[in-house]
Amino acid sequence: MATIDEQVEVLMSGAEYGDPETRANMRGELRERLIEAEKAGRPLRVYCGYDPRTSDLHLGHTITMRKLRQFQEFGHDVTFLIGTFTSLIGDPSDKDKAREQLTAEQVDDNARTYAEQAFKILDPALTRVRRNDEWLSTLDFADIIRLASNFTVQQFLVRENFARRLEDNLPIYLHEMFYALMQAYDAVAQEADVQVGGQDQLFNILVAGRKLQQALGQKPQIAIIMGESLPGTDGDVKMSKSLGNHIPLLAEPWDMFGKVMSIPDKAMPVYHRLILGWQPHQVDEMTQGIDNGRLHPNEVKMNLAREIVGIFHSPEDAAAAQARWDEVFRSDKGGIPSDIPEEPLATEERVLDILRRLNMVSSGKEAKRLIEQNGVRIDGEPVSDAVATISPDMLPVVLQVGKRKFVRLVAE
């Protein structure tokens, strides 16, 4: 069984607060809380919230999940909180404008597979799954006034994104300020000892959550704020669904493999650290091997892609994705895999309409853009005309979008 000091060392790893004093304070509070819990014979109550603004979680979300998993491995009580009520507003923490408000139906639909996705990292037998509409939807207006009276407008306006909007004369809507209040109440409702989050949650967890718990007679939670964010497939900007640079946990093995292969070489160290959990000396050895020519960057990246697909799918899926990648990009077969799906074509149809019908593009606008960039091919030849068609007498043909999406059109 791990000692308290050993737990503190592991659980504080990767946490950053912007200044050494805050980190030292959080470290000291965590140690004290662990001692108190041990004396009381109970585990710490730990949680992290995930807002279902979209239907899929991505690799960036797994950083906080891995921290929750560490708490589980030390025997603590972990809650995976689905923000079914906070999602109705959406967190403004890293936004320069108000988010579009979702309906309860949209949120419920998005949240449907969140627990299943989380269990790719968390232990299902040790994970409590809750939704924050359990307590937030029951508050009335008097409750909101009572909770809001613990904060000043000035406390919210010093937040970087609100301050920037104020300086740029951009609107800050009143309902956006409720988000931090609601998240703070999540901590109160669960009597949380610890909340885990990313850097964009610093105010919500460290200021709002702790202050409201204190005001309502609870001990303030320890904030575990993860210091490093996972860059998206562009290698620069934090992974985000809204920016389209994300790798979904629900991505098919082949697509996940290809997306990892698309990240720039410079992003490989952080992916090894945050997704595979490599230690600094392992990352240093890898980068030195690339620099001195002992390791080829492409081989390192393929190993990374195979590891990631193996984690979120299976080793067999990873091997199949690797084989398909080799077939497309390392063989002399013209870059067309042998195991692509088939779809019947009964009548003449525009290429653009086929792409949309088969969900190979998200919109007609995207299809036109890809055609203009020679990103759509028929039997390996670029499609140059946005109104090009495919007729039954041309079949069978292989329709390709980009480097990873293929379909073989056959006669009905």
mmCIF file with all atom_site columns, N, CA, C and O in Angstrom, residues 59 256-257 260-261 263-265 267-273 275-276 278 286 297-311 318 322:
data_model
loop_
_atom_site.group_PDB
_atom_site.id
_atom_site.type_symbol
_atom_site.label_atom_id
_atom_site.label_alt_id
_atom_site.label_comp_id
_atom_site.label_asym_id
_atom_site.label_entity_id
_atom_site.label_seq_id
_atom_site.pdbx_PDB_ins_code
_atom_site.Cartn_x
_atom_site.Cartn_y
_atom_site.Cartn_z
_atom_site.occupancy
_atom_site.B_iso_or_equiv
_atom_site.pdbx_formal_charge
_atom_site.auth_seq_id
_atom_site.auth_comp_id
_atom_site.auth_asym_id
_atom_site.auth_atom_id
_atom_site.pdbx_PDB_model_num
ATOM 1   N N  . LEU A 1 59  ? -8.696 12.733 -27.480 1.00 0.00 ? 59  LEU A N  1
ATOM 2   C CA . LEU A 1 59  ? -7.482 12.371 -26.753 1.00 0.00 ? 59  LEU A CA 1
ATOM 3   C C  . LEU A 1 59  ? -7.107 13.404 -25.695 1.00 0.00 ? 59  LEU A C  1
ATOM 4   O O  . LEU A 1 59  ? -6.559 13.055 -24.652 1.00 0.00 ? 59  LEU A O  1
ATOM 5   N N  . MET A 1 256 ? -8.109 6.772  -36.622 1.00 0.00 ? 256 MET A N  1
ATOM 6   C CA . MET A 1 256 ? -7.296 7.211  -35.487 1.00 0.00 ? 256 MET A CA 1
ATOM 7   C C  . MET A 1 256 ? -5.812 7.078  -35.821 1.00 0.00 ? 256 MET A C  1
ATOM 8   O O  . MET A 1 256 ? -5.015 7.984  -35.549 1.00 0.00 ? 256 MET A O  1
ATOM 9   N N  . PHE A 1 257 ? -5.436 5.955  -36.428 1.00 0.00 ? 257 PHE A N  1
ATOM 10  C CA . PHE A 1 257 ? -4.041 5.738  -36.818 1.00 0.00 ? 257 PHE A CA 1
ATOM 11  C C  . PHE A 1 257 ? -3.585 6.841  -37.770 1.00 0.00 ? 257 PHE A C  1
ATOM 12  O O  . PHE A 1 257 ? -2.517 7.441  -37.594 1.00 0.00 ? 257 PHE A O  1
ATOM 13  N N  . VAL A 1 260 ? -3.141 10.279 -36.060 1.00 0.00 ? 260 VAL A N  1
ATOM 14  C CA . VAL A 1 260 ? -1.887 10.367 -35.300 1.00 0.00 ? 260 VAL A CA 1
ATOM 15  C C  . VAL A 1 260 ? -0.709 10.540 -36.263 1.00 0.00 ? 260 VAL A C  1
ATOM 16  O O  . VAL A 1 260 ? 0.205  11.329 -36.011 1.00 0.00 ? 260 VAL A O  1
ATOM 17  N N  . MET A 1 261 ? -0.750 9.841  -37.388 1.00 0.00 ? 261 MET A N  1
ATOM 18  C CA . MET A 1 261 ? 0.332  9.964  -38.376 1.00 0.00 ? 261 MET A CA 1
ATOM 19  C C  . MET A 1 261 ? 0.399  11.366 -38.977 1.00 0.00 ? 261 MET A C  1
ATOM 20  O O  . MET A 1 261 ? 1.438  11.777 -39.501 1.00 0.00 ? 261 MET A O  1
ATOM 21  N N  . ILE A 1 263 ? 0.104  14.210 -37.288 1.00 0.00 ? 263 ILE A N  1
ATOM 22  C CA . ILE A 1 263 ? 0.633  15.245 -36.400 1.00 0.00 ? 263 ILE A CA 1
ATOM 23  C C  . ILE A 1 263 ? 2.072  15.582 -36.804 1.00 0.00 ? 263 ILE A C  1
ATOM 24  O O  . ILE A 1 263 ? 2.814  14.713 -37.262 1.00 0.00 ? 263 ILE A O  1
ATOM 25  N N  . PRO A 1 264 ? 2.495  16.829 -36.643 1.00 0.00 ? 264 PRO A N  1
ATOM 26  C CA . PRO A 1 264 ? 3.881  17.194 -36.968 1.00 0.00 ? 264 PRO A CA 1
ATOM 27  C C  . PRO A 1 264 ? 4.865  16.490 -36.035 1.00 0.00 ? 264 PRO A C  1
ATOM 28  O O  . PRO A 1 264 ? 4.531  16.160 -34.892 1.00 0.00 ? 264 PRO A O  1
ATOM 29  N N  . ASP A 1 265 ? 6.072  16.277 -36.522 1.00 0.00 ? 265 ASP A N  1
ATOM 30  C CA . ASP A 1 265 ? 7.107  15.601 -35.720 1.00 0.00 ? 265 ASP A CA 1
ATOM 31  C C  . ASP A 1 265 ? 7.340  16.305 -34.388 1.00 0.00 ? 265 ASP A C  1
ATOM 32  O O  . ASP A 1 265 ? 7.591  15.657 -33.366 1.00 0.00 ? 265 ASP A O  1
ATOM 33  N N  . ALA A 1 267 ? 5.390  17.535 -32.363 1.00 0.00 ? 267 ALA A N  1
ATOM 34  C CA . ALA A 1 267 ? 4.391  17.245 -31.333 1.00 0.00 ? 267 ALA A CA 1
ATOM 35  C C  . ALA A 1 267 ? 4.569  15.853 -30.722 1.00 0.00 ? 267 ALA A C  1
ATOM 36  O O  . ALA A 1 267 ? 3.906  15.522 -29.741 1.00 0.00 ? 267 ALA A O  1
ATOM 37  N N  . MET A 1 268 ? 5.466  15.052 -31.291 1.00 0.00 ? 268 MET A N  1
ATOM 38  C CA . MET A 1 268 ? 5.595  13.671 -30.801 1.00 0.00 ? 268 MET A CA 1
ATOM 39  C C  . MET A 1 268 ? 6.003  13.576 -29.330 1.00 0.00 ? 268 MET A C  1
ATOM 40  O O  . MET A 1 268 ? 5.467  12.738 -28.589 1.00 0.00 ? 268 MET A O  1
ATOM 41  N N  . PRO A 1 269 ? 6.943  14.403 -28.849 1.00 0.00 ? 269 PRO A N  1
ATOM 42  C CA . PRO A 1 269 ? 7.306  14.283 -27.424 1.00 0.00 ? 269 PRO A CA 1
ATOM 43  C C  . PRO A 1 269 ? 6.131  14.461 -26.477 1.00 0.00 ? 269 PRO A C  1
ATOM 44  O O  . PRO A 1 269 ? 5.969  13.688 -25.525 1.00 0.00 ? 269 PRO A O  1
ATOM 45  N N  . VAL A 1 270 ? 5.290  15.479 -26.727 1.00 0.00 ? 270 VAL A N  1
ATOM 46  C CA . VAL A 1 270 ? 4.177  15.729 -25.810 1.00 0.00 ? 270 VAL A CA 1
ATOM 47  C C  . VAL A 1 270 ? 3.137  14.617 -25.899 1.00 0.00 ? 270 VAL A C  1
ATOM 48  O O  . VAL A 1 270 ? 2.516  14.243 -24.894 1.00 0.00 ? 270 VAL A O  1
ATOM 49  N N  . TYR A 1 271 ? 2.937  14.030 -27.071 1.00 0.00 ? 271 TYR A N  1
ATOM 50  C CA . TYR A 1 271 ? 2.007  12.902 -27.197 1.00 0.00 ? 271 TYR A CA 1
ATOM 51  C C  . TYR A 1 271 ? 2.524  11.696 -26.414 1.00 0.00 ? 271 TYR A C  1
ATOM 52  O O  . TYR A 1 271 ? 1.753  10.986 -25.764 1.00 0.00 ? 271 TYR A O  1
ATOM 53  N N  . HIS A 1 272 ? 3.830  11.455 -26.473 1.00 0.00 ? 272 HIS A N  1
ATOM 54  C CA . HIS A 1 272 ? 4.404  10.343 -25.717 1.00 0.00 ? 272 HIS A CA 1
ATOM 55  C C  . HIS A 1 272 ? 4.262  10.578 -24.206 1.00 0.00 ? 272 HIS A C  1
ATOM 56  O O  . HIS A 1 272 ? 3.987  9.651  -23.446 1.00 0.00 ? 272 HIS A O  1
ATOM 57  N N  . ARG A 1 273 ? 4.431  11.838 -23.784 1.00 0.00 ? 273 ARG A N  1
ATOM 58  C CA . ARG A 1 273 ? 4.323  12.145 -22.351 1.00 0.00 ? 273 ARG A CA 1
ATOM 59  C C  . ARG A 1 273 ? 2.884  12.022 -21.862 1.00 0.00 ? 273 ARG A C  1
ATOM 60  O O  . ARG A 1 273 ? 2.611  11.378 -20.849 1.00 0.00 ? 273 ARG A O  1
ATOM 61  N N  . ILE A 1 275 ? -0.082 10.992 -23.488 1.00 0.00 ? 275 ILE A N  1
ATOM 62  C CA . ILE A 1 275 ? -0.967 9.884  -23.860 1.00 0.00 ? 275 ILE A CA 1
ATOM 63  C C  . ILE A 1 275 ? -0.381 8.532  -23.473 1.00 0.00 ? 275 ILE A C  1
ATOM 64  O O  . ILE A 1 275 ? -1.082 7.659  -22.979 1.00 0.00 ? 275 ILE A O  1
ATOM 65  N N  . LEU A 1 276 ? 0.924  8.357  -23.665 1.00 0.00 ? 276 LEU A N  1
ATOM 66  C CA . LEU A 1 276 ? 1.543  7.077  -23.318 1.00 0.00 ? 276 LEU A CA 1
ATOM 67  C C  . LEU A 1 276 ? 2.148  7.075  -21.920 1.00 0.00 ? 276 LEU A C  1
ATOM 68  O O  . LEU A 1 276 ? 2.535  6.020  -21.417 1.00 0.00 ? 276 LEU A O  1
ATOM 69  N N  . TRP A 1 278 ? 5.009  8.451  -20.901 1.00 0.00 ? 278 TRP A N  1
ATOM 70  C CA . TRP A 1 278 ? 6.466  8.292  -20.861 1.00 0.00 ? 278 TRP A CA 1
ATOM 71  C C  . TRP A 1 278 ? 7.089  9.239  -19.850 1.00 0.00 ? 278 TRP A C  1
ATOM 72  O O  . TRP A 1 278 ? 6.641  10.379 -19.668 1.00 0.00 ? 278 TRP A O  1
ATOM 73  N N  . MET A 1 286 ? 14.342 9.289  -26.880 1.00 0.00 ? 286 MET A N  1
ATOM 74  C CA . MET A 1 286 ? 13.711 9.256  -28.200 1.00 0.00 ? 286 MET A CA 1
ATOM 75  C C  . MET A 1 286 ? 14.146 10.436 -29.055 1.00 0.00 ? 286 MET A C  1
ATOM 76  O O  . MET A 1 286 ? 14.545 10.275 -30.216 1.00 0.00 ? 286 MET A O  1
ATOM 77  N N  . PRO A 1 297 ? 12.017 9.500  -37.726 1.00 0.00 ? 297 PRO A N  1
ATOM 78  C CA . PRO A 1 297 ? 10.796 10.113 -37.186 1.00 0.00 ? 297 PRO A CA 1
ATOM 79  C C  . PRO A 1 297 ? 9.522  9.388  -37.609 1.00 0.00 ? 297 PRO A C  1
ATOM 80  O O  . PRO A 1 297 ? 8.587  9.248  -36.811 1.00 0.00 ? 297 PRO A O  1
ATOM 81  N N  . ASN A 1 298 ? 9.487  8.918  -38.845 1.00 0.00 ? 298 ASN A N  1
ATOM 82  C CA . ASN A 1 298 ? 8.276  8.260  -39.328 1.00 0.00 ? 298 ASN A CA 1
ATOM 83  C C  . ASN A 1 298 ? 8.034  6.927  -38.610 1.00 0.00 ? 298 ASN A C  1
ATOM 84  O O  . ASN A 1 298 ? 6.898  6.567  -38.307 1.00 0.00 ? 298 ASN A O  1
ATOM 85  N N  . GLU A 1 299 ? 9.125  6.206  -38.333 1.00 0.00 ? 299 GLU A N  1
ATOM 86  C CA . GLU A 1 299 ? 8.983  4.941  -37.611 1.00 0.00 ? 299 GLU A CA 1
ATOM 87  C C  . GLU A 1 299 ? 8.538  5.194  -36.165 1.00 0.00 ? 299 GLU A C  1
ATOM 88  O O  . GLU A 1 299 ? 7.714  4.459  -35.619 1.00 0.00 ? 299 GLU A O  1
ATOM 89  N N  . VAL A 1 300 ? 9.085  6.248  -35.564 1.00 0.00 ? 300 VAL A N  1
ATOM 90  C CA . VAL A 1 300 ? 8.682  6.609  -34.193 1.00 0.00 ? 300 VAL A CA 1
ATOM 91  C C  . VAL A 1 300 ? 7.199  6.954  -34.160 1.00 0.00 ? 300 VAL A C  1
ATOM 92  O O  . VAL A 1 300 ? 6.454  6.527  -33.267 1.00 0.00 ? 300 VAL A O  1
ATOM 93  N N  . LYS A 1 301 ? 6.761  7.697  -35.181 1.00 0.00 ? 301 LYS A N  1
ATOM 94  C CA . LYS A 1 301 ? 5.355  8.110  -35.216 1.00 0.00 ? 301 LYS A CA 1
ATOM 95  C C  . LYS A 1 301 ? 4.434  6.915  -35.455 1.00 0.00 ? 301 LYS A C  1
ATOM 96  O O  . LYS A 1 301 ? 3.333  6.839  -34.886 1.00 0.00 ? 301 LYS A O  1
ATOM 97  N N  . MET A 1 302 ? 4.876  5.968  -36.268 1.00 0.00 ? 302 MET A N  1
ATOM 98  C CA . MET A 1 302 ? 4.055  4.781  -36.497 1.00 0.00 ? 302 MET A CA 1
ATOM 99  C C  . MET A 1 302 ? 3.937  3.941  -35.224 1.00 0.00 ? 302 MET A C  1
ATOM 100 O O  . MET A 1 302 ? 2.874  3.398  -34.927 1.00 0.00 ? 302 MET A O  1
ATOM 101 N N  . ASN A 1 303 ? 5.021  3.868  -34.462 1.00 0.00 ? 303 ASN A N  1
ATOM 102 C CA . ASN A 1 303 ? 4.951  3.177  -33.172 1.00 0.00 ? 303 ASN A CA 1
ATOM 103 C C  . ASN A 1 303 ? 3.971  3.871  -32.234 1.00 0.00 ? 303 ASN A C  1
ATOM 104 O O  . ASN A 1 303 ? 3.201  3.229  -31.510 1.00 0.00 ? 303 ASN A O  1
ATOM 105 N N  . LEU A 1 304 ? 4.001  5.212  -32.251 1.00 0.00 ? 304 LEU A N  1
ATOM 106 C CA . LEU A 1 304 ? 3.080  6.008  -31.436 1.00 0.00 ? 304 LEU A CA 1
ATOM 107 C C  . LEU A 1 304 ? 1.640  5.741  -31.852 1.00 0.00 ? 304 LEU A C  1
ATOM 108 O O  . LEU A 1 304 ? 0.764  5.509  -31.000 1.00 0.00 ? 304 LEU A O  1
ATOM 109 N N  . ALA A 1 305 ? 1.385  5.771  -33.158 1.00 0.00 ? 305 ALA A N  1
ATOM 110 C CA . ALA A 1 305 ? 0.024  5.536  -33.670 1.00 0.00 ? 305 ALA A CA 1
ATOM 111 C C  . ALA A 1 305 ? -0.454 4.138  -33.292 1.00 0.00 ? 305 ALA A C  1
ATOM 112 O O  . ALA A 1 305 ? -1.609 3.947  -32.884 1.00 0.00 ? 305 ALA A O  1
ATOM 113 N N  . ARG A 1 306 ? 0.430  3.165  -33.405 1.00 0.00 ? 306 ARG A N  1
ATOM 114 C CA . ARG A 1 306 ? 0.062  1.791  -33.078 1.00 0.00 ? 306 ARG A CA 1
ATOM 115 C C  . ARG A 1 306 ? -0.262 1.652  -31.583 1.00 0.00 ? 306 ARG A C  1
ATOM 116 O O  . ARG A 1 306 ? -1.219 0.993  -31.196 1.00 0.00 ? 306 ARG A O  1
ATOM 117 N N  . GLU A 1 307 ? 0.531  2.310  -30.734 1.00 0.00 ? 307 GLU A N  1
ATOM 118 C CA . GLU A 1 307 ? 0.294  2.270  -29.286 1.00 0.00 ? 307 GLU A CA 1
ATOM 119 C C  . GLU A 1 307 ? -1.060 2.903  -28.950 1.00 0.00 ? 307 GLU A C  1
ATOM 120 O O  . GLU A 1 307 ? -1.822 2.363  -28.137 1.00 0.00 ? 307 GLU A O  1
ATOM 121 N N  . ILE A 1 308 ? -1.346 4.044  -29.553 1.00 0.00 ? 308 ILE A N  1
ATOM 122 C CA . ILE A 1 308 ? -2.583 4.763  -29.233 1.00 0.00 ? 308 ILE A CA 1
ATOM 123 C C  . ILE A 1 308 ? -3.798 3.974  -29.691 1.00 0.00 ? 308 ILE A C  1
ATOM 124 O O  . ILE A 1 308 ? -4.785 3.829  -28.950 1.00 0.00 ? 308 ILE A O  1
ATOM 125 N N  . VAL A 1 309 ? -3.756 3.447  -30.906 1.00 0.00 ? 309 VAL A N  1
ATOM 126 C CA . VAL A 1 309 ? -4.877 2.633  -31.379 1.00 0.00 ? 309 VAL A CA 1
ATOM 127 C C  . VAL A 1 309 ? -5.040 1.390  -30.500 1.00 0.00 ? 309 VAL A C  1
ATOM 128 O O  . VAL A 1 309 ? -6.157 0.977  -30.181 1.00 0.00 ? 309 VAL A O  1
ATOM 129 N N  . GLY A 1 310 ? -3.934 0.823  -30.054 1.00 0.00 ? 310 GLY A N  1
ATOM 130 C CA . GLY A 1 310 ? -3.997 -0.339 -29.177 1.00 0.00 ? 310 GLY A CA 1
ATOM 131 C C  . GLY A 1 310 ? -4.664 -0.023 -27.853 1.00 0.00 ? 310 GLY A C  1
ATOM 132 O O  . GLY A 1 310 ? -5.391 -0.850 -27.294 1.00 0.00 ? 310 GLY A O  1
ATOM 133 N N  . ILE A 1 311 ? -4.426 1.178  -27.331 1.00 0.00 ? 311 ILE A N  1
ATOM 134 C CA . ILE A 1 311 ? -5.034 1.593  -26.061 1.00 0.00 ? 311 ILE A CA 1
ATOM 135 C C  . ILE A 1 311 ? -6.541 1.758  -26.206 1.00 0.00 ? 311 ILE A C  1
ATOM 136 O O  . ILE A 1 311 ? -7.326 1.273  -25.381 1.00 0.00 ? 311 ILE A O  1
ATOM 137 N N  . ALA A 1 318 ? -4.858 -2.276 -33.963 1.00 0.00 ? 318 ALA A N  1
ATOM 138 C CA . ALA A 1 318 ? -3.655 -1.484 -34.252 1.00 0.00 ? 318 ALA A CA 1
ATOM 139 C C  . ALA A 1 318 ? -2.833 -2.128 -35.359 1.00 0.00 ? 318 ALA A C  1
ATOM 140 O O  . ALA A 1 318 ? -2.337 -1.445 -36.271 1.00 0.00 ? 318 ALA A O  1
ATOM 141 N N  . GLN A 1 322 ? -2.066 -0.548 -39.027 1.00 0.00 ? 322 GLN A N  1
ATOM 142 C CA . GLN A 1 322 ? -0.693 -0.445 -39.519 1.00 0.00 ? 322 GLN A CA 1
ATOM 143 C C  . GLN A 1 322 ? -0.565 -1.108 -40.895 1.00 0.00 ? 322 GLN A C  1
ATOM 144 O O  . GLN A 1 322 ? 0.054  -0.555 -41.813 1.00 0.00 ? 322 GLN A O  1
#
